[in-house]
Amino acid sequence: MHLNQDERDMLEGKHGMGVATAMKILVGIGEAFQAEKMTKVSRVHISLSNQEGDLWFVKKLVEGGAKCKVMSTVNPAFNKKYFEKICTFTPQELQVHQETQNAYKKVGIVPTFQCTPYFENNVPRFRETVAFAASGASCFVNSVYGARTNRESSQSALCAAITGVTPLYGFLLDEKRKGDVLIEVNAEIKNDFDFQLLGYAVPQKMGSGVPVFSGIEKDPSKEAFMNLSTELNVHGVIPMFHVLGMTPEARTLNDCFHGEKPKKVIEIKNEDLDQVRKTLSAGKGEISFVILGCPHLTIFQIKEVAQMVEGRKLKTELWIFTSYLNKELSERMGLAEVISEAGGRIVEDSCVDQPIWAHMEGKKGLTESPKCAYYVAKRKMKLIVRSLQECVQAAIEGEVR
Ligand code: F3S
């Protein structure tokens, strides 16, 4: 790989051993992907895991004197304020958690603890080169904003934050952003939830590559794009898509396929979405809990929940995960009070994938997010996936129909 003088100095330890380690890892990645050189990144998002390996790595960089060179936000973590009493962390695990957060703060991250940084705090522009970890986030910024990122890991994103560079390969290059498969949507897409189903169905049918959607008539909301990005890149490995006439690199089919023909054409019909609905949404009867916000709910979604529960008393637990900013806004707007009077809880800075559900083991509940169902099911809970509105209605009635 060709490195410029500054990059060579970093690699040789002239900026400290932490920077040298980060650079060595990036060079290794670059060589593995046959990148010819590095390119600058202007912002980074890191997906913490808060486990021992994560702590070991960030500590090694901190001890070597490394500091983030560019704006770097982080994914949610464990929020002691709500979960210290119900979590099943051992004291040692809690310690690892605390130390990881401290180490990340030392290395200079911006402690947003949010999985939708692309809506506020860390919003790249068209053609900006960035390093985003978190599968939904990398797919969203690539596709919806036309920014450029590879599907980074926590560690590669942190190395990019420290050095300010990343190897030039993959989705950072024009030619790799070309569409591979044309997805003709001949199905009714009525609401944001249908974009979850679409994002779940497409990887099963096409495998990997860059899909180009045509035939989507409903103008997708930002929540719809959030759902589509998350599902494509969680249930599949699809860090980038185009929607004809809607996303910035998809003005025409010619733009999407760079003047070439698609490698494959796939049709998505109502039956395909019904099939996913059958897999994810089947089940009826009494429920004990509803979990919303994987990824974090937006303020508009919180408002919708508040409108539905106003003046009611919920029959089940209702947990809403969101960013600190949306939590604050929901308080200012009186939504948090409405939800709390109904018996729901809004939690900021935290993630559904934590050992906080022991009291729900063996019980049945609902979520609006297939990703949440996937993670939380590991904790011996049975989750049915329905639209946000159906979830809230079920929390009010204590049962799902
Ligand atoms: Fe966010 Fe955690 Fe889900 S990071 S997307 S709430 S698994």
Coordinates of N, CA, C and O and ligand atoms in Angstrom, one line a residue, residues 75-76 115 293-296 350-353 371 375, ligand 1:
N75 N -22.4 3.9 19.8 CA -23.6 3.2 19.9 C -24.1 3.2 21.4 O -23.3 3.5 22.3
P76 N -25.3 2.8 21.6 CA -25.8 2.8 23.0 C -25.0 1.8 23.8 O -24.4 0.8 23.3
C115 N -28.0 4.8 18.5 CA -27.8 4.0 17.3 C -28.4 4.6 16.0 O -28.3 4.0 15.0
G293 N -38.0 0.3 19.7 CA -36.8 1.2 19.7 C -35.5 0.5 19.4 O -34.4 0.9 19.9
C294 N -35.5 -0.4 18.4 CA -34.3 -1.0 18.0 C -34.3 -1.0 16.4 O -34.8 -1.9 15.8
P295 N -33.7 0.0 15.8 CA -33.0 1.2 16.3 C -33.9 2.1 17.1 O -35.1 2.1 17.0
H296 N -33.2 3.1 17.8 CA -33.9 4.0 18.7 C -35.1 4.7 18.0 O -35.0 5.2 16.9
S350 N -29.5 3.5 25.9 CA -29.3 2.1 26.1 C -29.8 1.3 24.9 O -30.3 1.8 24.0
C351 N -29.6 0.0 25.0 CA -29.8 -0.9 23.9 C -30.6 -2.1 24.4 O -30.4 -2.6 25.5
V352 N -31.4 -2.7 23.5 CA -32.3 -3.9 23.9 C -31.4 -5.1 24.2 O -31.8 -6.0 24.9
D353 N -30.2 -5.1 23.6 CA -29.4 -6.3 23.6 C -28.5 -6.3 24.9 O -27.3 -6.2 24.8
K371 N -35.0 -6.9 14.2 CA -33.7 -7.0 14.8 C -33.8 -7.2 16.3 O -33.1 -8.0 16.9
Y375 N -32.3 -10.4 18.6 CA -31.4 -10.3 19.7 C -32.0 -10.8 21.0 O -31.4 -11.5 21.8
Ligands
F3S1 FE1 -29.7 0.0 18.6 FE2 -29.0 -2.0 20.2 FE3 -30.9 -2.3 18.4 S1 -27.6 -0.7 19.2 S2 -30.2 -1.0 16.7 S3 -31.0 -0.9 20.2 S4 -29.4 -3.9 19.0

